Each structure stands twice: as structure tokens, then as C-alpha cells.
Amino acid sequence: MTIAAKGPGTRRGPAGLLRYRLDLKASPYLYIAPFFVLFAAFGLFPLAFTAWVSTHEWSLLSDEHVFVGFGNYETLLTDPYFWNALGNTLSILALATVPQLLAALLLAHVLTMRLRAQTFWRMGMLLPNVASVVAVAVIFSQLFGRDFGLINWVLDSLGAGRVDWQAGTASSHVAIAVMVAWKWTGYNALIYLAAMQAVPREVYEAAHLDGASRLQQLFHVTVPMIRPTIVFTVIVSTIYGLQIFAEPQLFGGGGQNGVTGGASRQFQTLTLYLYEHGFNRGFEFGYASAVAWTMFAVIVLVALVNYLFIRRIRSAS
């Protein structure tokens, strides 16, 4: 006597079997569809529309939108203020990202040691990141104040004299970089800490038996083992640094006629340059859209250069 195997359609008619097959094949796509619908509505469509606007002389003060092709891009690439903004952005990026990631690596290494109140110190690393960007920018703007700032008071007490942090190009870049580094160092330190905890303890024990110090273990054992995490933090920090807006915007006022980033644009970044043309001076949305797409190209290019550079270091080692 044989018993027939009961499949999904054994007790279903043709209609039930069809519904079952449709459910089996279509339901996974329905589950993930909301994400792609929202991404298309709030991600792809704005990108495509911005690209279309960038090819027009598009102003909110006019009902006519004249098609100019790549005219906005040609004007952009010949504007010295754009190259000034790009140079400022890259300068602040370098001053903020390199010390930030090195400090995060050292802090994460310290947090792997046996410390009293270890959970407290680890939670404390995240507190700067919880603080509002606006609050951080306002507080540090007061700290770097010319006349009554705490930083200048310390420098004056040491005999170094006061610094007008907002007036100079280098000094303003340093001040803004300190804001960014203070906010994101702890966050990156926790990312590195999570990666370090996944490194087998046997590797450290073998390095210790070979006579490696704590610092040697960090650079010769830990760094190679968590290299993918370092690549991730470098790329993410680069993307954020190229889009920096709140810190320089709140650090100091602009000049006349809606100029942003200081009276002489000494710390004007790409986003401030975009904001100046899109909202402060005639609502030139066509030109601002061209700036946005140029920023996108710069971000992709810099991220790709970072990736290829780190990949070459990995292959060389």
C-alpha cells in the first residue's frame, strides 16, 4: 500500500494552486517594494529632476526657464569662487578626517584594555555624536571667539597672543576641523572597537610572546586585521567631509550681497557655495543644481581615489 505525498496543491483546485504559486513567487517582491517605491520617489526622481533643472536658466523669480544645455556647468568651471570653495572643502576635509581617524583608532585600542568602569568610558565616546550639530557649532564658535573665547584666553595666558579664528583662511579651517573631529571621533572609535573585538585573542598572545609592545600590536596586528573597517570609515568620513554645511555656516557670518563662508569666502565650502547661489542670490536653482551634480561627481571621484589608494596599500603589504 503506497501513500501519496501531499504537496501544497493536493487539496487545492486550479484557482487555489494559481494563488499559491503567485504568492510564492510574487510575495518576496511585494515585501521589498515599499523601499524601492520610496527610494524612487524621494531619491531617483529628485536626482533626475535636479539634472534636468541644471540644464536650464531656472530662477524662482521668473516664470520662464530657458534651456541652456551645459552652460551652467561651463560657467561653474570658470568661476574662481567655485575652485576656492572646492579647495576650502578639501582642506577642511584633510584637517578633520586624518587626525579624527587616528585618534579614533588610538581610543579604540585603549578601550580594549582592562579599564575600570569600562562601559562608562565606552558610552562616553558616543556623547559628542548625540549632541546636535547646531549646538556643537554654536558652542565651538564661542570657544574660538576673538575677544572672549576660551581658546584665545588660554593662548593669551601662555603669551602666544590672540588669534582671529574667523578672519584667517588657515585658522578658520582649523577651527571648523576641530568641531568635526570632536563630534565624530568617538563614533568612529566605537566602530573600530567593535571590529577589534572580533580579532582572535590568540593573535595578540602570539605577538606578545614575540615581544611586541601594545603600540606594535596596534599597527602590526590590529590595523591589518580591521583594514576593511578602516576603509569603510575613511570613505564615509570623506563623503561627510565633502558635504559639510552646518559647521561653517554657523561658525561665522558672510559678507555683503549674500556671500557665505566669511567676508572674503575664506571658509566657504561647496555646500555653502551652492546655498549662496540657490537661496541667497536670486534663487538661481539651475546654477545651484549644476553645483549639486558637480559635488556628486567630486564625491564619487574622491571616494574612488580613496578606495584605490587603500587597495594598493593592501596589495603592497
mmCIF file of C-alpha atoms in Angstrom, residues 164 178 222 260 295 312:
data_model
loop_
_atom_site.group_PDB
_atom_site.id
_atom_site.type_symbol
_atom_site.label_atom_id
_atom_site.label_comp_id
_atom_site.label_asym_id
_atom_site.label_seq_id
_atom_site.Cartn_x
_atom_site.Cartn_y
_atom_site.Cartn_z
ATOM 1 C CA ASP A 164 41.120 85.964 14.912
ATOM 2 C CA VAL A 178 38.189 70.718 15.360
ATOM 3 C CA THR A 222 45.174 45.195 14.759
ATOM 4 C CA THR A 260 28.670 82.908 2.625
ATOM 5 C CA MET A 295 29.592 67.984 -5.970
ATOM 6 C CA ARG A 312 47.045 49.464 -3.347
#
